[in-house]
mmCIF file of C-alpha atoms and ligand atoms in Angstrom:
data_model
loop_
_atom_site.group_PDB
_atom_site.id
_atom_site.type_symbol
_atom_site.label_atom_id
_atom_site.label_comp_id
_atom_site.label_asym_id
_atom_site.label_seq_id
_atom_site.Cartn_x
_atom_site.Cartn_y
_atom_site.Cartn_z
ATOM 1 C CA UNK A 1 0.000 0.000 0.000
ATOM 2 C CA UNK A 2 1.433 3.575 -0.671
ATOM 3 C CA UNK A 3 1.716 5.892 1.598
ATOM 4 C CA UNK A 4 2.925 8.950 0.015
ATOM 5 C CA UNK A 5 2.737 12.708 1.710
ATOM 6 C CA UNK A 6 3.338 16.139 0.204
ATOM 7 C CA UNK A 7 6.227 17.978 1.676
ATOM 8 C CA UNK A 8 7.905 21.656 0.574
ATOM 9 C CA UNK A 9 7.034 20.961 -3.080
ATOM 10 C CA UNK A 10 6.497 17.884 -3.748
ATOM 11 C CA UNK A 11 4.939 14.148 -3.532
ATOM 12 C CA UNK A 12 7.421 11.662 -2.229
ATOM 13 C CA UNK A 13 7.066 8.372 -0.035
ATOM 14 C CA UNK A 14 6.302 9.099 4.065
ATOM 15 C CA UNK A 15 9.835 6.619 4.769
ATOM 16 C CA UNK A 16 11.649 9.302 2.529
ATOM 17 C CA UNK A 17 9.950 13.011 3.807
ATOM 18 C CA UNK A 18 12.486 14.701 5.986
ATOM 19 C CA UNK A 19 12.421 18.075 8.138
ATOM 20 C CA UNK A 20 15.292 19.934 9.483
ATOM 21 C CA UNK A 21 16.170 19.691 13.045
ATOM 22 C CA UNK A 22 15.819 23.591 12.731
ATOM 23 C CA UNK A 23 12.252 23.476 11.778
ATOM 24 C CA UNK A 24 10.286 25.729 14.234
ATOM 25 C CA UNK A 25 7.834 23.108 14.406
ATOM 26 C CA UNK A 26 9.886 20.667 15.926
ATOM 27 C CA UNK A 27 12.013 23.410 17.820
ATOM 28 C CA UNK A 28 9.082 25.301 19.031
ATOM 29 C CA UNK A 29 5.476 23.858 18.262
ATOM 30 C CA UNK A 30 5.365 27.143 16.104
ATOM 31 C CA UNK A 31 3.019 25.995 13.546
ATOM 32 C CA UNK A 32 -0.516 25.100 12.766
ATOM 33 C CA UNK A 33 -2.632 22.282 11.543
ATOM 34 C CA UNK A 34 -6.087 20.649 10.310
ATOM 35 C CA UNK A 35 -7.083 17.219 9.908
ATOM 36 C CA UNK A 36 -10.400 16.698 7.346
ATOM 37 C CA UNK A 37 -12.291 14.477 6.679
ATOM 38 C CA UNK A 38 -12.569 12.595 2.613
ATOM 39 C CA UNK A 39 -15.185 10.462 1.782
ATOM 40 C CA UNK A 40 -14.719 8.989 -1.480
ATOM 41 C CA UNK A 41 -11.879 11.150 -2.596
ATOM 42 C CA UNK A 42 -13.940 14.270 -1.546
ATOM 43 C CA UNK A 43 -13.207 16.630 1.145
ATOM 44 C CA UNK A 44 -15.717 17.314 3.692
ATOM 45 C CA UNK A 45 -16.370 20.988 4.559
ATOM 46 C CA UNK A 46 -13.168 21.244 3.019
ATOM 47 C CA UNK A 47 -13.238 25.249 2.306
ATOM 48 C CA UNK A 48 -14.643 25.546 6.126
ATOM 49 C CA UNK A 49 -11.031 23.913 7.080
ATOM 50 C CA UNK A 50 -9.229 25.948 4.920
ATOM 51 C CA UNK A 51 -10.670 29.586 6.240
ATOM 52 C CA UNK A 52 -9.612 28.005 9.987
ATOM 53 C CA UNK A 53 -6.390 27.179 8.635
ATOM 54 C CA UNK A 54 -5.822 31.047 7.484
ATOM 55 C CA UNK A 55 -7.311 32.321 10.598
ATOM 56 C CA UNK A 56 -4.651 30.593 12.777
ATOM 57 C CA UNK A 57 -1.898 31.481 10.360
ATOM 58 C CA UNK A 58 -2.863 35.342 10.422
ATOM 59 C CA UNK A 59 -3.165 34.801 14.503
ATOM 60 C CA UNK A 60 0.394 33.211 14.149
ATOM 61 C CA UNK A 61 1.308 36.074 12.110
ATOM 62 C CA UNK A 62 2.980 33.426 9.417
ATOM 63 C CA UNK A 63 3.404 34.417 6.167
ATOM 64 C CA UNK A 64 1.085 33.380 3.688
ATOM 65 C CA UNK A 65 2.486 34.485 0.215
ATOM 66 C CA UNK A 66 4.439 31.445 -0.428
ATOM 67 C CA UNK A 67 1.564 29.160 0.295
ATOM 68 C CA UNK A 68 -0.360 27.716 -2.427
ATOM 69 C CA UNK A 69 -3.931 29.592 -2.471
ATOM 70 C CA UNK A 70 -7.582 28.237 -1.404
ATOM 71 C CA UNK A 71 -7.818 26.202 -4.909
ATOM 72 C CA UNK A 72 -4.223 24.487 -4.755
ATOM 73 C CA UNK A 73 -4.200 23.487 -1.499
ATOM 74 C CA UNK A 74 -7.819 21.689 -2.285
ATOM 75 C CA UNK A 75 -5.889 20.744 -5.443
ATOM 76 C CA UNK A 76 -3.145 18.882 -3.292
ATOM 77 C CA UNK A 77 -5.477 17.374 -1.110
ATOM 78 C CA UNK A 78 -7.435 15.670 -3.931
ATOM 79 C CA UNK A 79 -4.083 14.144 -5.690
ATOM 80 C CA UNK A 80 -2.810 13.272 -2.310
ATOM 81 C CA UNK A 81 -6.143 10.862 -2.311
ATOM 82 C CA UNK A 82 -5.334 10.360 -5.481
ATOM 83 C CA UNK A 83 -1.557 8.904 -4.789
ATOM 84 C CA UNK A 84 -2.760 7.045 -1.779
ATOM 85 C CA UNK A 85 -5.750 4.693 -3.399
ATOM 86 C CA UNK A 86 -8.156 6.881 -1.283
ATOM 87 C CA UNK A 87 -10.593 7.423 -3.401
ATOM 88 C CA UNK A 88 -13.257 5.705 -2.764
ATOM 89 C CA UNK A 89 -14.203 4.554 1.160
ATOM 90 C CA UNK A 90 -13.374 7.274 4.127
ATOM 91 C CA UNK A 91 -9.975 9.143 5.170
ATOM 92 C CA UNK A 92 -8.520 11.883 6.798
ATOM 93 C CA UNK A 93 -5.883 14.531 5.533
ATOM 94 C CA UNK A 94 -3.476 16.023 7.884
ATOM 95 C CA UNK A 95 -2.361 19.117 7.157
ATOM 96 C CA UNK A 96 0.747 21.236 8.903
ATOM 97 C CA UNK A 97 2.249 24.482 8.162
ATOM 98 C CA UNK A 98 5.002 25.671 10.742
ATOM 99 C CA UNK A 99 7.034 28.904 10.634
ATOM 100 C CA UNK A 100 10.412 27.361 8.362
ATOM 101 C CA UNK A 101 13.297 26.201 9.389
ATOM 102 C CA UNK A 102 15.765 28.581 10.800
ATOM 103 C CA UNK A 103 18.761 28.430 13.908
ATOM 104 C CA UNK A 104 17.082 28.452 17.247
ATOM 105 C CA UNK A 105 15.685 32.353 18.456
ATOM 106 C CA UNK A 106 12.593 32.515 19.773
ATOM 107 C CA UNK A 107 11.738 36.069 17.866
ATOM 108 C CA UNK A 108 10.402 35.195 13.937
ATOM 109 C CA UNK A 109 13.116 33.888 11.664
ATOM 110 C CA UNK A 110 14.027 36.634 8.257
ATOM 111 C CA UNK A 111 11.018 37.206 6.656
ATOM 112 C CA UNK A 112 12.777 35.208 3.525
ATOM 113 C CA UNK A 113 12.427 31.738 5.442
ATOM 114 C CA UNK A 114 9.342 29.976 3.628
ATOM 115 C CA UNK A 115 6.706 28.306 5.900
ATOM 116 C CA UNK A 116 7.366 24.227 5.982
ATOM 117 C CA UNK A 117 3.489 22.698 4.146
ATOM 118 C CA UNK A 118 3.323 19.269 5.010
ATOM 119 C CA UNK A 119 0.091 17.027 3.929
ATOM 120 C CA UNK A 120 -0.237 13.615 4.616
ATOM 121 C CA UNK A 121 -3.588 10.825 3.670
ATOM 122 C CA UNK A 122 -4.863 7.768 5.990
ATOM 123 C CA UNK A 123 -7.495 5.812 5.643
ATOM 124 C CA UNK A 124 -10.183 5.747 9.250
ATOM 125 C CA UNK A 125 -12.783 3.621 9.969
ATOM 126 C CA UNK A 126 -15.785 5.353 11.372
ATOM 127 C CA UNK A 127 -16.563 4.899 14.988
ATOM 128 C CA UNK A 128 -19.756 4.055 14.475
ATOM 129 C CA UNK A 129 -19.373 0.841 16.605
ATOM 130 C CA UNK A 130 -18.169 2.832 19.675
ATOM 131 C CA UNK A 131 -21.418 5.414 18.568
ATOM 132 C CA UNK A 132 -23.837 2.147 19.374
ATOM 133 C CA UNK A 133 -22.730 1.541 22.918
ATOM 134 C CA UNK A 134 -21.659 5.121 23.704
ATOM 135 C CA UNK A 135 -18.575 6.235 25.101
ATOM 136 C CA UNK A 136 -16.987 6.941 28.644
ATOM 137 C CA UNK A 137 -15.517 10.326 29.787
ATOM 138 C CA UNK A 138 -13.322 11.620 32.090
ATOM 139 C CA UNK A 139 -13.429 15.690 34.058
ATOM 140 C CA UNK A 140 -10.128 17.196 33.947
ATOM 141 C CA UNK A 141 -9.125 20.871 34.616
ATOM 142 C CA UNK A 142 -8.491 22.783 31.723
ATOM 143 C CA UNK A 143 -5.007 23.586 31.611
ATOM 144 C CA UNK A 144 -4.106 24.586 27.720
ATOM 145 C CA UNK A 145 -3.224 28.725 27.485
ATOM 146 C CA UNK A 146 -5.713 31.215 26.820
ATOM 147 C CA UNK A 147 -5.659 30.861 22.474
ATOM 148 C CA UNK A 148 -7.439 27.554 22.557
ATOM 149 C CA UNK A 149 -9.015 29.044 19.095
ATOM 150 C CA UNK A 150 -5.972 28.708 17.460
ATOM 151 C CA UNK A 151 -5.077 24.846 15.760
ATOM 152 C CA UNK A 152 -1.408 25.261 16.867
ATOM 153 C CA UNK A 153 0.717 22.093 16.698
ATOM 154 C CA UNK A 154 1.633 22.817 20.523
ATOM 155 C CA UNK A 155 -0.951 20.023 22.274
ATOM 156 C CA UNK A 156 0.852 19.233 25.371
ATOM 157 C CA UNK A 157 -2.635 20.119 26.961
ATOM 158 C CA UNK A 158 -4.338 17.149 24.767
ATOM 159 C CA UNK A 159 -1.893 14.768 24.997
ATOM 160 C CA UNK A 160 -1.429 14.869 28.645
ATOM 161 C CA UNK A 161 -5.496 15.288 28.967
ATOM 162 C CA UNK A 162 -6.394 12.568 26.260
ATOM 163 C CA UNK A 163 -3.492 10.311 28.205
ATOM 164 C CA UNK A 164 -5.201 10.571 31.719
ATOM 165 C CA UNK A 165 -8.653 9.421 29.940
ATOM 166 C CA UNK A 166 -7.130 6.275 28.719
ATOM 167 C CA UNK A 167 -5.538 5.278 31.201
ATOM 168 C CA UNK A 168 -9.000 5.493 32.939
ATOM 169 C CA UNK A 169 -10.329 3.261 30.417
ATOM 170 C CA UNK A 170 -11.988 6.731 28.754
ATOM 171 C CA UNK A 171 -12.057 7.832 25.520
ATOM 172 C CA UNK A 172 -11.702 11.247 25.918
ATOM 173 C CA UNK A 173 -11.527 14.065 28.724
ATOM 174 C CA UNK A 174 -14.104 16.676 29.148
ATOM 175 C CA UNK A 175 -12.128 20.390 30.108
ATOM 176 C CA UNK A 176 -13.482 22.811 32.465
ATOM 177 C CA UNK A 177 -12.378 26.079 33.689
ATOM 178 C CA UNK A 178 -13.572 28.549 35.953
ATOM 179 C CA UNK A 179 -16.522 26.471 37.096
ATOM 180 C CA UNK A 180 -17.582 25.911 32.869
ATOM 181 C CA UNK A 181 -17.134 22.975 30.718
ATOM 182 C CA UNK A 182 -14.901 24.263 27.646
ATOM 183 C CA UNK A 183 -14.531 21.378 25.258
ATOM 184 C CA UNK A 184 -12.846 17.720 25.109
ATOM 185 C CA UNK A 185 -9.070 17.552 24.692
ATOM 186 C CA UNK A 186 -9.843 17.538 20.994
ATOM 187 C CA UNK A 187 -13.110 17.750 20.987
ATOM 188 C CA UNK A 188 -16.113 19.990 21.310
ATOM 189 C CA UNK A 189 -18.377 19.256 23.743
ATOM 190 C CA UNK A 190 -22.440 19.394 23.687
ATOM 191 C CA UNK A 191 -24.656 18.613 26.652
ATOM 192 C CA UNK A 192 -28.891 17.957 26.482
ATOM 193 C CA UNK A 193 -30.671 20.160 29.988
ATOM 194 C CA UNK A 194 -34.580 20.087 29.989
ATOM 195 C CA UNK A 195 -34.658 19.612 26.610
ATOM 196 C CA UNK A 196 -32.261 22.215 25.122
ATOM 197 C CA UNK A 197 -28.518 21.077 23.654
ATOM 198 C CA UNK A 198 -26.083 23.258 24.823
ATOM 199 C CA UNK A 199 -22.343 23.779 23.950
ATOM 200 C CA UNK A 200 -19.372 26.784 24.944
ATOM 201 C CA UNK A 201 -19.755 29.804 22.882
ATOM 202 C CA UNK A 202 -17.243 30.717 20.244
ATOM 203 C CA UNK A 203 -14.424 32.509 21.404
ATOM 204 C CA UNK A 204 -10.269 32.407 22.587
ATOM 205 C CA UNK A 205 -11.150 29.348 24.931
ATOM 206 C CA UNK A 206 -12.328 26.490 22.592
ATOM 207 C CA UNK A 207 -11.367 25.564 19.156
ATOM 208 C CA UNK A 208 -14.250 26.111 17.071
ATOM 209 C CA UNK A 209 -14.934 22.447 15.516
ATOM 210 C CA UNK A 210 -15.850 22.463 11.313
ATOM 211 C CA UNK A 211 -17.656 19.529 13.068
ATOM 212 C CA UNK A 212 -19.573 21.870 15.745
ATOM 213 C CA UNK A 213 -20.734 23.980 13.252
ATOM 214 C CA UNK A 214 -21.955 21.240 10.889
ATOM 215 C CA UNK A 215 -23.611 20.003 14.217
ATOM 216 C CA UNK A 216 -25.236 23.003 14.965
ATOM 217 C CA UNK A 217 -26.382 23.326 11.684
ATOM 218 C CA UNK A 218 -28.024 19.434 11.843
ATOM 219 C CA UNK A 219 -29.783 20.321 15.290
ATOM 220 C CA UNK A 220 -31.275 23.775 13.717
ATOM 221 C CA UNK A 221 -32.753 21.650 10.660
ATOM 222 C CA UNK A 222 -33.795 19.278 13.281
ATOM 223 C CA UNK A 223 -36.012 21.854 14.667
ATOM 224 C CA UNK A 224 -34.015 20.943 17.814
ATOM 225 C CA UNK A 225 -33.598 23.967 20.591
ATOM 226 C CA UNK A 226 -29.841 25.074 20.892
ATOM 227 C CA UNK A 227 -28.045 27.641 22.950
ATOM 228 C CA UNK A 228 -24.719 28.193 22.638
ATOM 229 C CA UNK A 229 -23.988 28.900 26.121
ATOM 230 C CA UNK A 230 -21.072 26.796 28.503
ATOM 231 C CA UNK A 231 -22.631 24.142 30.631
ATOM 232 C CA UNK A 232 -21.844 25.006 34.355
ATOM 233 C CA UNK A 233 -19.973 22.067 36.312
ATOM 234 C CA UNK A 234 -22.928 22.332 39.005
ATOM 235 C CA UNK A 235 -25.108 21.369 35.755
ATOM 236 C CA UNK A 236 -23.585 17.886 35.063
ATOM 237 C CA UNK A 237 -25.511 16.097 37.513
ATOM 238 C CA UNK A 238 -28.926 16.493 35.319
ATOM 239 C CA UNK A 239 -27.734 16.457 31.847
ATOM 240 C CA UNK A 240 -30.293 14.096 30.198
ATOM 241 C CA UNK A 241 -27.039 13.398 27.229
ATOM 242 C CA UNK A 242 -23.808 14.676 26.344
ATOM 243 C CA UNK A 243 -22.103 14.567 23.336
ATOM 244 C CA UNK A 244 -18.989 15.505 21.595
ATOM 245 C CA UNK A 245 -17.988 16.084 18.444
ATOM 246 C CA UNK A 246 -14.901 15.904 15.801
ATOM 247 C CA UNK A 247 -13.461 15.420 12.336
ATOM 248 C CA UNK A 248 -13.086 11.887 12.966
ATOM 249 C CA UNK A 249 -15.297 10.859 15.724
ATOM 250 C CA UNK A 250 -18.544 13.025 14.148
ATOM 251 C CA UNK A 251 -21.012 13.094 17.273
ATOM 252 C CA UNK A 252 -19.969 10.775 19.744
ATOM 253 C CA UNK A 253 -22.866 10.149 22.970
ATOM 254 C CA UNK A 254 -20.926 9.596 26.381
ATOM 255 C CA UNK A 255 -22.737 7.382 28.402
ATOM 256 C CA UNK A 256 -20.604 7.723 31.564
ATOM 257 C CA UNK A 257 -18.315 10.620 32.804
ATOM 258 C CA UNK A 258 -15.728 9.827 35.582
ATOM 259 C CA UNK A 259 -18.203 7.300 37.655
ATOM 260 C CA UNK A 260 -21.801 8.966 36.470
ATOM 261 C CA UNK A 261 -24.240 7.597 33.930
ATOM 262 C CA UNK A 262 -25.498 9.780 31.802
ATOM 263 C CA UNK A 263 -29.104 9.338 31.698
ATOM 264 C CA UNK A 264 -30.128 5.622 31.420
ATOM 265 C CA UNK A 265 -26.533 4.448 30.425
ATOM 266 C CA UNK A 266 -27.142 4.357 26.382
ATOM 267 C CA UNK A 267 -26.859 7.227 23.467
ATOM 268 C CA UNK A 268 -30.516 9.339 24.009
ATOM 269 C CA UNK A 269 -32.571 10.700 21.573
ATOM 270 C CA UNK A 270 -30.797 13.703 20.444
ATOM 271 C CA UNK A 271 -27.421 11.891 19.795
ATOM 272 C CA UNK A 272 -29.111 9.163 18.106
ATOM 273 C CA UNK A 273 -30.815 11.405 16.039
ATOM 274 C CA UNK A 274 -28.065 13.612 15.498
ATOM 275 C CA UNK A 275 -25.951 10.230 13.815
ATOM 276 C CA UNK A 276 -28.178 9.547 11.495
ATOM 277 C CA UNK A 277 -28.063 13.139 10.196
ATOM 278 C CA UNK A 278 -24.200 13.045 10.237
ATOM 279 C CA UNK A 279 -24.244 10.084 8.187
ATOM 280 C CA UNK A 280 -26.237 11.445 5.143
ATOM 281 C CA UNK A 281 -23.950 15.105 5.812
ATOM 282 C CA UNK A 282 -21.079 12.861 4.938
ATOM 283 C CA UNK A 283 -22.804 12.240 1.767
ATOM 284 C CA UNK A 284 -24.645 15.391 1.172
ATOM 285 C CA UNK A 285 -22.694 16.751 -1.941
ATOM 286 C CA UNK A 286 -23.285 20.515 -1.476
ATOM 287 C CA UNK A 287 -20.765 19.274 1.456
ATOM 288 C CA UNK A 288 -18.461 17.364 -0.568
ATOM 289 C CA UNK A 289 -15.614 19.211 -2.412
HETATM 290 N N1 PDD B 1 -9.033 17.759 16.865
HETATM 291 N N2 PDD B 1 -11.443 21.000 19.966
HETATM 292 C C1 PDD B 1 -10.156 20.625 19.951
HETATM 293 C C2 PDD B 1 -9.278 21.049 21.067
HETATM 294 C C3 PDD B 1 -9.669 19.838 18.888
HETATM 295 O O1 PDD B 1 -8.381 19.466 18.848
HETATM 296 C C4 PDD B 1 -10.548 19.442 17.852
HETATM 297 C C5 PDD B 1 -10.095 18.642 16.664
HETATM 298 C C6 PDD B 1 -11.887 19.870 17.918
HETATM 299 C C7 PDD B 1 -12.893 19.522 16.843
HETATM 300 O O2 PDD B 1 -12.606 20.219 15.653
HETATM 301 P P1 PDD B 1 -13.110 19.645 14.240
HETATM 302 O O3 PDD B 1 -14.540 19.386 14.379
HETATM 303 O O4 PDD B 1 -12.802 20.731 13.288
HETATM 304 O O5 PDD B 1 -12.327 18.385 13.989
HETATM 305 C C8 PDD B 1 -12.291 20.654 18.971
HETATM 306 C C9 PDD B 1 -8.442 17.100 15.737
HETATM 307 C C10 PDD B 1 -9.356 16.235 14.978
HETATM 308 C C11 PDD B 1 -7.158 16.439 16.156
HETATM 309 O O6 PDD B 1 -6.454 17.027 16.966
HETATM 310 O O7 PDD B 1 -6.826 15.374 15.649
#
């Protein structure tokens, strides 16, 4: 099977791909990403991804001018596919852009050092399994720094997060901070009270999810009442469901969180509901790209 990635210009196989021990991605975590989802060959919200991606660059402040624009970068995604037999069946791409390669100083490197683009293709297999019997949860402090809206490539705060929830036998870790649930470690989060889904507004303190939008978007159509306001930690106890939601993982119920069952144990209403909409989004071609 190939496995072939884009890197600084050109296809070549993963085995091969090298960066510099100077990159600032390595160095630093100075860089951003995006992972989207491709089902047959076709990227999902793909332009949604790439107006993230250019909002965390300009937040960054990395130059943009030597990047390929909106329609090659979609471009290089669909021949990446292409290269890796993913053209039919589902797949993520990961994307990366970091600030170049240049000797170690924390200030930007000359404005003449081009951005490192990296792109790589892998097939997933939907979690729809995990989606039946619903998932468990852990509550963990929030501890990430105060730009959670920016996709940087520093994710010390997920991986030690997501770490703690398996090791509990979790699948992921629900954040809160100042008394507020703020998302998963890379997730969004969504809780059900009397009736009315809830989720963290938009702003510096969660990543705002392609997938929380589309999700927002399939509860409004569902005629399904919404407020986009945090769920309050003294709330948790009489959540009816909670949710969350991702490129890969679409919406997800939790059926426990730390040693609480969430409502009778299995996915309720509005997640199962919310699944079968996700699964015709995923083939809804005014989606597709
Ligand atoms: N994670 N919040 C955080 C902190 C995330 O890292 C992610 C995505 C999300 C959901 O965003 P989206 O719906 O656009 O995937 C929310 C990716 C998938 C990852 O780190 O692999």
């Amino acid at each position: 099977m190939s496995d072939i990635v884009w890197l600084d210009g050109q296809f070549l196989p993963r085995q091969d791909a090298r960066i510099s021990v100077d990159d600032r991605g390595f160095i630093f975590g100075d860089g951003i990403y995006e992972v989207t989802r491709c089902v047959d060959g076709r990227l999902f919200e793909g332009p949604r991804h790439l107006v993230r991606m250019r909002a965390g660059l300009a937040g960054l402040r990395i130059d943009q001018a030597s990047l390929p624009d909106d329609a090659a970068l979609l471009a290089l995604h669909h021949e990446l596919l292409a290269r890796n037999d993913l053209t039919s069946g589902q797949a993520t791409v990961y994307l990366q852009i970091t600030r170049g390669s240049a000797p170690r100083a924390h200030q930007f490197p000359a404005a003449s050092v081009p951005p490192t683009l990296y792109l790589s293709a892998s097939r997933i297999t939907p979690a729809d399994a995990l989606r039946t019997t619903g998932a468990r949860a852990i509550l963990l402090p929030d501890l990430r720094w105060a730009r959670c809206d920016l996709k940087t490539v520093n994710l010390l705060g997920a991986v030690m997060a997501k770490q703690r929830a398996v090791e509990s036998g979790a699948q992921e870790a629900v954040l809160h901070r100042d008394g507020v649930v703020t998302e998963g470690s890379i997730t969004n989060v969504f809780g059900v009270l009397d009736g009315v889904v809830r989720t963290h507004p938009v702003g510096t303190r969660i990543l705002r999810g392609v997938t929380r939008d589309v999700t927002l978007e399939l509860l409004h159509a569902m005629g399904q009442p919404v407020e986009e306001r945090a769920l309050l930690l003294e709330e948790l106890p009489q959540l009816s469901e909670l949710f969350y939601t991702s490129t890969t993982q679409d919406a997800m119920p939790i059926v426990r969180l730390d040693d609480r069952t969430i409502g009778d144990g299995t996915p309720g209403p509005v997640a199962r509901r919310l699944g079968e909409a996700f699964a015709r989004a995923l083939h809804d071609a005014k989606r597709l790209r």
